[in-house]
């Protein structure tokens, strides 16, 4: 029988997968990959500030992730190319966070756990926080799904339908910050964006509707977590990177399947 920590790790990974799947679809549709990366990298700065102020790591990461995402949203379209802005902010936040951590005296910080995740160390309290974050993200996505889709397809159509694109952008910003905060323990700051993007990109050629893509992405992410944990246990490899590697393999298989289908139809 598997140990309790394996069950906790599996459940935590599945919960993160469920939260990341629908949000990752919007990240792919809106071409916001760098946006997710910048928010995730800011998590390290949140960890440093939380340790300095002696507050909850989750609270610190959530606050900085929200601040980063809000700054990016406000600064976009103001004379600086979006990819340039996101690149500057992502790497700056990560660098400042790593420097800030080095100034913490008397506090032992396992940077690898925050950079690449430490899913096997998830405790009952962590599991409760991850579950709460997942429920909140899924509730936000379900509540604003139709409006988010409309705003994603066309801002003009959104305005005509009485929907404010900026408000929907704010919903995505809040959801992304929550996912970053709860996923930090599972896959780490450097791999969070991968878990957002890869399952959604894998599901894209296999789906015929937005809802179908979100469901398939959730399935892909869940399989990646389960298979990644099993592979890491068998081959004694880092758990977070192994989960992302399995997701990447599934993306390759999905792409090959899509190309083969198109070739057969020609």
PDB file of C-alpha atoms in Angstrom:
ATOM      1  CA  UNK A   1       0.000   0.000   0.000  1.00  0.00           C
ATOM      2  CA  UNK A   2       1.329   3.443  -0.913  1.00  0.00           C
ATOM      3  CA  UNK A   3       2.413   5.752   1.902  1.00  0.00           C
ATOM      4  CA  UNK A   4       0.248   8.703   2.929  1.00  0.00           C
ATOM      5  CA  UNK A   5       2.666  11.254   1.476  1.00  0.00           C
ATOM      6  CA  UNK A   6       2.283   9.656  -1.969  1.00  0.00           C
ATOM      7  CA  UNK A   7      -1.501   9.954  -1.775  1.00  0.00           C
ATOM      8  CA  UNK A   8      -1.219  13.584  -0.612  1.00  0.00           C
ATOM      9  CA  UNK A   9       1.209  14.360  -3.436  1.00  0.00           C
ATOM     10  CA  UNK A  10      -1.076  12.722  -6.015  1.00  0.00           C
ATOM     11  CA  UNK A  11      -4.158  14.555  -4.777  1.00  0.00           C
ATOM     12  CA  UNK A  12      -2.295  17.866  -4.646  1.00  0.00           C
ATOM     13  CA  UNK A  13      -1.048  17.391  -8.195  1.00  0.00           C
ATOM     14  CA  UNK A  14      -4.522  16.508  -9.493  1.00  0.00           C
ATOM     15  CA  UNK A  15      -6.038  19.556  -7.781  1.00  0.00           C
ATOM     16  CA  UNK A  16      -3.430  21.835  -9.340  1.00  0.00           C
ATOM     17  CA  UNK A  17      -4.051  20.171 -12.719  1.00  0.00           C
ATOM     18  CA  UNK A  18      -7.787  20.853 -12.406  1.00  0.00           C
ATOM     19  CA  UNK A  19      -7.168  24.518 -11.626  1.00  0.00           C
ATOM     20  CA  UNK A  20      -4.521  25.031 -14.289  1.00  0.00           C
ATOM     21  CA  UNK A  21      -6.412  23.324 -17.147  1.00  0.00           C
ATOM     22  CA  UNK A  22      -9.203  25.843 -17.884  1.00  0.00           C
ATOM     23  CA  UNK A  23      -6.969  28.789 -17.103  1.00  0.00           C
ATOM     24  CA  UNK A  24      -4.242  27.395 -19.352  1.00  0.00           C
ATOM     25  CA  UNK A  25      -6.710  27.289 -22.239  1.00  0.00           C
ATOM     26  CA  UNK A  26      -7.226  31.043 -21.961  1.00  0.00           C
ATOM     27  CA  UNK A  27      -3.469  31.554 -21.681  1.00  0.00           C
ATOM     28  CA  UNK A  28      -3.074  29.675 -24.997  1.00  0.00           C
ATOM     29  CA  UNK A  29      -6.032  31.342 -26.725  1.00  0.00           C
ATOM     30  CA  UNK A  30      -4.891  34.825 -25.710  1.00  0.00           C
ATOM     31  CA  UNK A  31      -1.222  34.048 -26.400  1.00  0.00           C
ATOM     32  CA  UNK A  32      -0.334  34.950 -22.812  1.00  0.00           C
ATOM     33  CA  UNK A  33       2.462  32.435 -22.263  1.00  0.00           C
ATOM     34  CA  UNK A  34       4.913  35.133 -21.167  1.00  0.00           C
ATOM     35  CA  UNK A  35       2.224  36.570 -18.893  1.00  0.00           C
ATOM     36  CA  UNK A  36       2.019  33.309 -16.969  1.00  0.00           C
ATOM     37  CA  UNK A  37       5.798  33.068 -16.893  1.00  0.00           C
ATOM     38  CA  UNK A  38       6.186  36.578 -15.440  1.00  0.00           C
ATOM     39  CA  UNK A  39       3.599  35.917 -12.730  1.00  0.00           C
ATOM     40  CA  UNK A  40       5.201  32.588 -11.830  1.00  0.00           C
ATOM     41  CA  UNK A  41       8.707  34.038 -11.633  1.00  0.00           C
ATOM     42  CA  UNK A  42       7.437  36.731  -9.274  1.00  0.00           C
ATOM     43  CA  UNK A  43       6.563  33.953  -6.814  1.00  0.00           C
ATOM     44  CA  UNK A  44      10.197  33.774  -5.629  1.00  0.00           C
ATOM     45  CA  UNK A  45      10.065  37.459  -4.689  1.00  0.00           C
ATOM     46  CA  UNK A  46       6.852  36.688  -2.801  1.00  0.00           C
ATOM     47  CA  UNK A  47       8.614  33.902  -0.900  1.00  0.00           C
ATOM     48  CA  UNK A  48      11.449  36.247   0.095  1.00  0.00           C
ATOM     49  CA  UNK A  49       9.077  38.990   1.258  1.00  0.00           C
ATOM     50  CA  UNK A  50       6.953  36.504   3.210  1.00  0.00           C
ATOM     51  CA  UNK A  51      10.016  35.188   5.056  1.00  0.00           C
ATOM     52  CA  UNK A  52      11.265  38.710   5.759  1.00  0.00           C
ATOM     53  CA  UNK A  53       7.886  39.810   7.140  1.00  0.00           C
ATOM     54  CA  UNK A  54       7.261  36.494   8.923  1.00  0.00           C
ATOM     55  CA  UNK A  55       3.926  35.914   7.219  1.00  0.00           C
ATOM     56  CA  UNK A  56       2.431  32.959   5.355  1.00  0.00           C
ATOM     57  CA  UNK A  57       4.338  31.945   2.215  1.00  0.00           C
ATOM     58  CA  UNK A  58       1.010  31.540   0.418  1.00  0.00           C
ATOM     59  CA  UNK A  59      -0.043  35.087   1.347  1.00  0.00           C
ATOM     60  CA  UNK A  60       3.270  36.556   0.200  1.00  0.00           C
ATOM     61  CA  UNK A  61       3.284  34.694  -3.106  1.00  0.00           C
ATOM     62  CA  UNK A  62      -0.371  35.532  -3.782  1.00  0.00           C
ATOM     63  CA  UNK A  63       0.163  39.235  -3.062  1.00  0.00           C
ATOM     64  CA  UNK A  64       3.242  39.559  -5.291  1.00  0.00           C
ATOM     65  CA  UNK A  65       1.688  37.452  -8.075  1.00  0.00           C
ATOM     66  CA  UNK A  66      -1.397  39.691  -8.034  1.00  0.00           C
ATOM     67  CA  UNK A  67       0.782  42.801  -8.049  1.00  0.00           C
ATOM     68  CA  UNK A  68       2.892  41.514 -10.946  1.00  0.00           C
ATOM     69  CA  UNK A  69      -0.113  40.472 -13.016  1.00  0.00           C
ATOM     70  CA  UNK A  70      -1.874  43.781 -12.322  1.00  0.00           C
ATOM     71  CA  UNK A  71       1.215  45.799 -13.298  1.00  0.00           C
ATOM     72  CA  UNK A  72       1.549  43.893 -16.563  1.00  0.00           C
ATOM     73  CA  UNK A  73      -2.130  44.467 -17.356  1.00  0.00           C
ATOM     74  CA  UNK A  74      -1.885  48.190 -16.616  1.00  0.00           C
ATOM     75  CA  UNK A  75       1.361  48.736 -18.535  1.00  0.00           C
ATOM     76  CA  UNK A  76       0.371  46.760 -21.627  1.00  0.00           C
ATOM     77  CA  UNK A  77      -0.284  48.866 -24.692  1.00  0.00           C
ATOM     78  CA  UNK A  78       1.568  51.919 -23.336  1.00  0.00           C
ATOM     79  CA  UNK A  79       4.402  52.147 -25.830  1.00  0.00           C
ATOM     80  CA  UNK A  80       6.356  49.024 -24.852  1.00  0.00           C
ATOM     81  CA  UNK A  81       6.069  45.748 -26.762  1.00  0.00           C
ATOM     82  CA  UNK A  82       4.269  43.171 -24.611  1.00  0.00           C
ATOM     83  CA  UNK A  83       6.881  40.428 -25.036  1.00  0.00           C
ATOM     84  CA  UNK A  84       9.644  42.888 -24.097  1.00  0.00           C
ATOM     85  CA  UNK A  85       7.737  44.131 -21.049  1.00  0.00           C
ATOM     86  CA  UNK A  86       6.996  40.617 -19.845  1.00  0.00           C
ATOM     87  CA  UNK A  87      10.572  39.471 -20.410  1.00  0.00           C
ATOM     88  CA  UNK A  88      11.956  42.383 -18.391  1.00  0.00           C
ATOM     89  CA  UNK A  89       9.475  41.966 -15.539  1.00  0.00           C
ATOM     90  CA  UNK A  90       9.726  38.169 -15.369  1.00  0.00           C
ATOM     91  CA  UNK A  91      13.500  37.976 -15.139  1.00  0.00           C
ATOM     92  CA  UNK A  92      13.764  41.067 -12.942  1.00  0.00           C
ATOM     93  CA  UNK A  93      11.295  39.672 -10.406  1.00  0.00           C
ATOM     94  CA  UNK A  94      13.092  36.316 -10.333  1.00  0.00           C
ATOM     95  CA  UNK A  95      16.512  37.926  -9.951  1.00  0.00           C
ATOM     96  CA  UNK A  96      15.371  40.347  -7.237  1.00  0.00           C
ATOM     97  CA  UNK A  97      13.688  37.479  -5.398  1.00  0.00           C
ATOM     98  CA  UNK A  98      16.834  35.337  -5.485  1.00  0.00           C
ATOM     99  CA  UNK A  99      18.957  38.275  -4.273  1.00  0.00           C
ATOM    100  CA  UNK A 100      16.459  39.030  -1.491  1.00  0.00           C
ATOM    101  CA  UNK A 101      16.554  35.412  -0.328  1.00  0.00           C
ATOM    102  CA  UNK A 102      20.356  35.615  -0.041  1.00  0.00           C
ATOM    103  CA  UNK A 103      19.985  38.443   2.506  1.00  0.00           C
ATOM    104  CA  UNK A 104      17.847  36.358   4.845  1.00  0.00           C
ATOM    105  CA  UNK A 105      20.034  35.632   7.850  1.00  0.00           C
ATOM    106  CA  UNK A 106      19.262  32.781  10.195  1.00  0.00           C
ATOM    107  CA  UNK A 107      16.631  31.356   7.843  1.00  0.00           C
ATOM    108  CA  UNK A 108      17.382  28.237   5.829  1.00  0.00           C
ATOM    109  CA  UNK A 109      15.678  28.424   2.444  1.00  0.00           C
ATOM    110  CA  UNK A 110      15.574  25.454   0.079  1.00  0.00           C
ATOM    111  CA  UNK A 111      15.534  27.318  -3.219  1.00  0.00           C
ATOM    112  CA  UNK A 112      15.251  24.126  -5.262  1.00  0.00           C
ATOM    113  CA  UNK A 113      11.919  23.393  -3.590  1.00  0.00           C
ATOM    114  CA  UNK A 114      10.560  26.791  -4.618  1.00  0.00           C
ATOM    115  CA  UNK A 115      12.106  26.773  -8.087  1.00  0.00           C
ATOM    116  CA  UNK A 116      11.237  23.194  -9.081  1.00  0.00           C
ATOM    117  CA  UNK A 117       8.629  22.189  -6.511  1.00  0.00           C
ATOM    118  CA  UNK A 118       8.578  19.639  -3.706  1.00  0.00           C
ATOM    119  CA  UNK A 119       5.276  17.844  -4.158  1.00  0.00           C
ATOM    120  CA  UNK A 120       6.301  14.941  -1.931  1.00  0.00           C
ATOM    121  CA  UNK A 121       6.540  17.360   1.024  1.00  0.00           C
ATOM    122  CA  UNK A 122       2.908  18.487   0.727  1.00  0.00           C
ATOM    123  CA  UNK A 123       1.242  18.256   4.139  1.00  0.00           C
ATOM    124  CA  UNK A 124      -2.400  18.182   5.181  1.00  0.00           C
ATOM    125  CA  UNK A 125      -2.500  21.961   5.662  1.00  0.00           C
ATOM    126  CA  UNK A 126      -0.921  22.506   2.238  1.00  0.00           C
ATOM    127  CA  UNK A 127      -3.479  20.149   0.722  1.00  0.00           C
ATOM    128  CA  UNK A 128      -6.307  22.132   2.271  1.00  0.00           C
ATOM    129  CA  UNK A 129      -4.950  25.403   0.864  1.00  0.00           C
ATOM    130  CA  UNK A 130      -4.471  23.870  -2.587  1.00  0.00           C
ATOM    131  CA  UNK A 131      -8.024  22.494  -2.519  1.00  0.00           C
ATOM    132  CA  UNK A 132      -9.392  25.889  -1.486  1.00  0.00           C
ATOM    133  CA  UNK A 133      -7.463  27.633  -4.260  1.00  0.00           C
ATOM    134  CA  UNK A 134      -8.628  25.106  -6.839  1.00  0.00           C
ATOM    135  CA  UNK A 135     -12.285  25.508  -5.832  1.00  0.00           C
ATOM    136  CA  UNK A 136     -11.930  29.296  -6.015  1.00  0.00           C
ATOM    137  CA  UNK A 137     -10.318  29.218  -9.485  1.00  0.00           C
ATOM    138  CA  UNK A 138     -12.862  26.754 -10.869  1.00  0.00           C
ATOM    139  CA  UNK A 139     -15.692  28.852  -9.434  1.00  0.00           C
ATOM    140  CA  UNK A 140     -14.289  31.987 -11.079  1.00  0.00           C
ATOM    141  CA  UNK A 141     -13.889  30.195 -14.409  1.00  0.00           C
ATOM    142  CA  UNK A 142     -17.422  28.742 -14.285  1.00  0.00           C
ATOM    143  CA  UNK A 143     -18.934  32.104 -13.309  1.00  0.00           C
ATOM    144  CA  UNK A 144     -17.212  34.120 -16.046  1.00  0.00           C
ATOM    145  CA  UNK A 145     -16.733  31.407 -18.709  1.00  0.00           C
ATOM    146  CA  UNK A 146     -19.092  32.834 -21.332  1.00  0.00           C
ATOM    147  CA  UNK A 147     -17.892  36.421 -20.807  1.00  0.00           C
ATOM    148  CA  UNK A 148     -14.254  35.348 -20.883  1.00  0.00           C
ATOM    149  CA  UNK A 149     -14.788  33.477 -24.157  1.00  0.00           C
ATOM    150  CA  UNK A 150     -16.506  36.473 -25.741  1.00  0.00           C
ATOM    151  CA  UNK A 151     -13.770  38.876 -24.623  1.00  0.00           C
ATOM    152  CA  UNK A 152     -11.129  36.443 -25.886  1.00  0.00           C
ATOM    153  CA  UNK A 153     -12.725  36.133 -29.341  1.00  0.00           C
ATOM    154  CA  UNK A 154     -13.208  39.861 -29.925  1.00  0.00           C
ATOM    155  CA  UNK A 155     -13.123  42.984 -27.767  1.00  0.00           C
ATOM    156  CA  UNK A 156     -15.568  44.665 -30.154  1.00  0.00           C
ATOM    157  CA  UNK A 157     -18.011  41.776 -29.751  1.00  0.00           C
ATOM    158  CA  UNK A 158     -17.550  41.934 -25.994  1.00  0.00           C
ATOM    159  CA  UNK A 159     -18.388  45.662 -25.908  1.00  0.00           C
ATOM    160  CA  UNK A 160     -21.431  45.051 -28.119  1.00  0.00           C
ATOM    161  CA  UNK A 161     -22.585  42.353 -25.664  1.00  0.00           C
ATOM    162  CA  UNK A 162     -22.180  44.647 -22.680  1.00  0.00           C
ATOM    163  CA  UNK A 163     -19.019  42.893 -21.467  1.00  0.00           C
ATOM    164  CA  UNK A 164     -15.997  44.853 -20.264  1.00  0.00           C
ATOM    165  CA  UNK A 165     -12.780  43.199 -21.551  1.00  0.00           C
ATOM    166  CA  UNK A 166     -10.720  44.873 -18.814  1.00  0.00           C
ATOM    167  CA  UNK A 167     -12.891  43.274 -16.153  1.00  0.00           C
ATOM    168  CA  UNK A 168     -12.469  39.846 -17.727  1.00  0.00           C
ATOM    169  CA  UNK A 169      -8.723  40.450 -17.888  1.00  0.00           C
ATOM    170  CA  UNK A 170      -8.840  41.154 -14.147  1.00  0.00           C
ATOM    171  CA  UNK A 171     -10.656  37.849 -13.541  1.00  0.00           C
ATOM    172  CA  UNK A 172      -7.895  36.010 -15.432  1.00  0.00           C
ATOM    173  CA  UNK A 173      -5.274  37.957 -13.486  1.00  0.00           C
ATOM    174  CA  UNK A 174      -6.745  36.960 -10.124  1.00  0.00           C
ATOM    175  CA  UNK A 175      -7.183  33.319 -11.206  1.00  0.00           C
ATOM    176  CA  UNK A 176      -3.613  33.157 -12.488  1.00  0.00           C
ATOM    177  CA  UNK A 177      -2.222  34.583  -9.244  1.00  0.00           C
ATOM    178  CA  UNK A 178      -4.167  31.996  -7.223  1.00  0.00           C
ATOM    179  CA  UNK A 179      -2.903  29.126  -9.406  1.00  0.00           C
ATOM    180  CA  UNK A 180       0.680  30.353  -9.053  1.00  0.00           C
ATOM    181  CA  UNK A 181       0.321  30.581  -5.276  1.00  0.00           C
ATOM    182  CA  UNK A 182      -1.097  27.064  -4.839  1.00  0.00           C
ATOM    183  CA  UNK A 183       1.072  25.403  -7.513  1.00  0.00           C
ATOM    184  CA  UNK A 184       4.390  26.703  -6.137  1.00  0.00           C
ATOM    185  CA  UNK A 185       4.668  23.785  -3.704  1.00  0.00           C
ATOM    186  CA  UNK A 186       3.834  21.242  -6.410  1.00  0.00           C
ATOM    187  CA  UNK A 187       5.897  22.135  -9.489  1.00  0.00           C
ATOM    188  CA  UNK A 188       7.836  25.247  -8.461  1.00  0.00           C
ATOM    189  CA  UNK A 189       8.084  28.735  -9.938  1.00  0.00           C
ATOM    190  CA  UNK A 190      10.053  27.721 -13.039  1.00  0.00           C
ATOM    191  CA  UNK A 191       7.591  24.992 -14.076  1.00  0.00           C
ATOM    192  CA  UNK A 192       4.204  26.544 -13.281  1.00  0.00           C
ATOM    193  CA  UNK A 193       3.917  28.157 -16.719  1.00  0.00           C
ATOM    194  CA  UNK A 194       4.661  24.785 -18.307  1.00  0.00           C
ATOM    195  CA  UNK A 195       1.744  23.152 -16.486  1.00  0.00           C
ATOM    196  CA  UNK A 196      -0.508  25.977 -17.647  1.00  0.00           C
ATOM    197  CA  UNK A 197       0.525  25.877 -21.299  1.00  0.00           C
ATOM    198  CA  UNK A 198       1.512  22.293 -22.202  1.00  0.00           C
ATOM    199  CA  UNK A 199      -1.761  20.490 -21.271  1.00  0.00           C
ATOM    200  CA  UNK A 200      -3.813  23.173 -23.057  1.00  0.00           C
ATOM    201  CA  UNK A 201      -1.564  23.021 -26.125  1.00  0.00           C
ATOM    202  CA  UNK A 202      -1.827  19.219 -26.081  1.00  0.00           C
ATOM    203  CA  UNK A 203      -5.622  19.363 -25.945  1.00  0.00           C
ATOM    204  CA  UNK A 204      -6.008  21.961 -28.703  1.00  0.00           C
ATOM    205  CA  UNK A 205      -5.721  19.664 -31.765  1.00  0.00           C
ATOM    206  CA  UNK A 206      -7.865  17.009 -30.083  1.00  0.00           C
ATOM    207  CA  UNK A 207     -10.860  19.201 -29.239  1.00  0.00           C
ATOM    208  CA  UNK A 208     -13.746  20.693 -31.188  1.00  0.00           C
ATOM    209  CA  UNK A 209     -15.079  23.192 -28.647  1.00  0.00           C
ATOM    210  CA  UNK A 210     -13.661  25.447 -25.917  1.00  0.00           C
ATOM    211  CA  UNK A 211     -15.337  23.368 -23.231  1.00  0.00           C
ATOM    212  CA  UNK A 212     -13.962  20.177 -24.772  1.00  0.00           C
ATOM    213  CA  UNK A 213     -10.470  21.644 -24.847  1.00  0.00           C
ATOM    214  CA  UNK A 214     -10.677  22.572 -21.154  1.00  0.00           C
ATOM    215  CA  UNK A 215     -11.849  19.070 -20.221  1.00  0.00           C
ATOM    216  CA  UNK A 216      -9.181  17.347 -22.332  1.00  0.00           C
ATOM    217  CA  UNK A 217      -6.513  19.670 -20.917  1.00  0.00           C
ATOM    218  CA  UNK A 218      -7.632  18.684 -17.420  1.00  0.00           C
ATOM    219  CA  UNK A 219      -7.347  15.023 -18.354  1.00  0.00           C
ATOM    220  CA  UNK A 220      -3.890  15.518 -19.880  1.00  0.00           C
ATOM    221  CA  UNK A 221      -2.649  17.379 -16.803  1.00  0.00           C
ATOM    222  CA  UNK A 222      -4.064  14.725 -14.469  1.00  0.00           C
ATOM    223  CA  UNK A 223      -2.420  11.886 -16.409  1.00  0.00           C
ATOM    224  CA  UNK A 224       0.865  13.848 -16.465  1.00  0.00           C
ATOM    225  CA  UNK A 225       0.742  14.221 -12.675  1.00  0.00           C
ATOM    226  CA  UNK A 226      -0.044  10.548 -12.018  1.00  0.00           C
ATOM    227  CA  UNK A 227       2.452   9.210 -14.574  1.00  0.00           C
ATOM    228  CA  UNK A 228       5.074  11.768 -13.538  1.00  0.00           C
ATOM    229  CA  UNK A 229       4.833  10.809  -9.883  1.00  0.00           C
ATOM    230  CA  UNK A 230       5.064   7.117 -10.740  1.00  0.00           C
ATOM    231  CA  UNK A 231       8.052   7.684 -13.052  1.00  0.00           C
ATOM    232  CA  UNK A 232       9.837   9.844 -10.492  1.00  0.00           C
ATOM    233  CA  UNK A 233       9.329   7.119  -7.870  1.00  0.00           C
ATOM    234  CA  UNK A 234      10.588   4.354 -10.184  1.00  0.00           C
ATOM    235  CA  UNK A 235      13.541   6.209 -11.728  1.00  0.00           C
ATOM    236  CA  UNK A 236      14.412   8.384  -8.709  1.00  0.00           C
ATOM    237  CA  UNK A 237      14.150  11.650 -10.663  1.00  0.00           C
ATOM    238  CA  UNK A 238      13.010  15.148  -9.537  1.00  0.00           C
ATOM    239  CA  UNK A 239       9.223  15.007  -9.276  1.00  0.00           C
ATOM    240  CA  UNK A 240       8.217  18.433 -10.642  1.00  0.00           C
ATOM    241  CA  UNK A 241      10.412  18.270 -13.765  1.00  0.00           C
ATOM    242  CA  UNK A 242       9.327  14.656 -14.355  1.00  0.00           C
ATOM    243  CA  UNK A 243       5.645  15.672 -14.337  1.00  0.00           C
ATOM    244  CA  UNK A 244       6.342  18.424 -16.871  1.00  0.00           C
ATOM    245  CA  UNK A 245       8.420  16.022 -18.992  1.00  0.00           C
ATOM    246  CA  UNK A 246       5.491  13.581 -19.163  1.00  0.00           C
ATOM    247  CA  UNK A 247       3.202  16.456 -20.175  1.00  0.00           C
ATOM    248  CA  UNK A 248       5.703  17.430 -22.890  1.00  0.00           C
ATOM    249  CA  UNK A 249       5.754  13.825 -24.179  1.00  0.00           C
ATOM    250  CA  UNK A 250       1.955  13.869 -24.376  1.00  0.00           C
ATOM    251  CA  UNK A 251       2.150  17.117 -26.359  1.00  0.00           C
ATOM    252  CA  UNK A 252       4.498  15.467 -28.865  1.00  0.00           C
ATOM    253  CA  UNK A 253       2.157  12.473 -29.197  1.00  0.00           C
ATOM    254  CA  UNK A 254      -0.842  14.767 -29.650  1.00  0.00           C
ATOM    255  CA  UNK A 255       0.965  16.756 -32.352  1.00  0.00           C
ATOM    256  CA  UNK A 256       1.994  13.585 -34.183  1.00  0.00           C
ATOM    257  CA  UNK A 257      -1.569  12.274 -34.019  1.00  0.00           C
ATOM    258  CA  UNK A 258      -2.919  15.543 -35.398  1.00  0.00           C
ATOM    259  CA  UNK A 259      -0.375  15.657 -38.235  1.00  0.00           C
ATOM    260  CA  UNK A 260      -1.069  12.002 -39.112  1.00  0.00           C
ATOM    261  CA  UNK A 261      -4.811  12.642 -39.241  1.00  0.00           C
ATOM    262  CA  UNK A 262      -4.333  15.675 -41.508  1.00  0.00           C
ATOM    263  CA  UNK A 263      -1.980  13.700 -43.781  1.00  0.00           C
ATOM    264  CA  UNK A 264      -4.475  10.843 -44.082  1.00  0.00           C
ATOM    265  CA  UNK A 265      -7.292  13.261 -45.012  1.00  0.00           C
ATOM    266  CA  UNK A 266      -5.259  14.873 -47.810  1.00  0.00           C
TER     267      UNK A 266
END
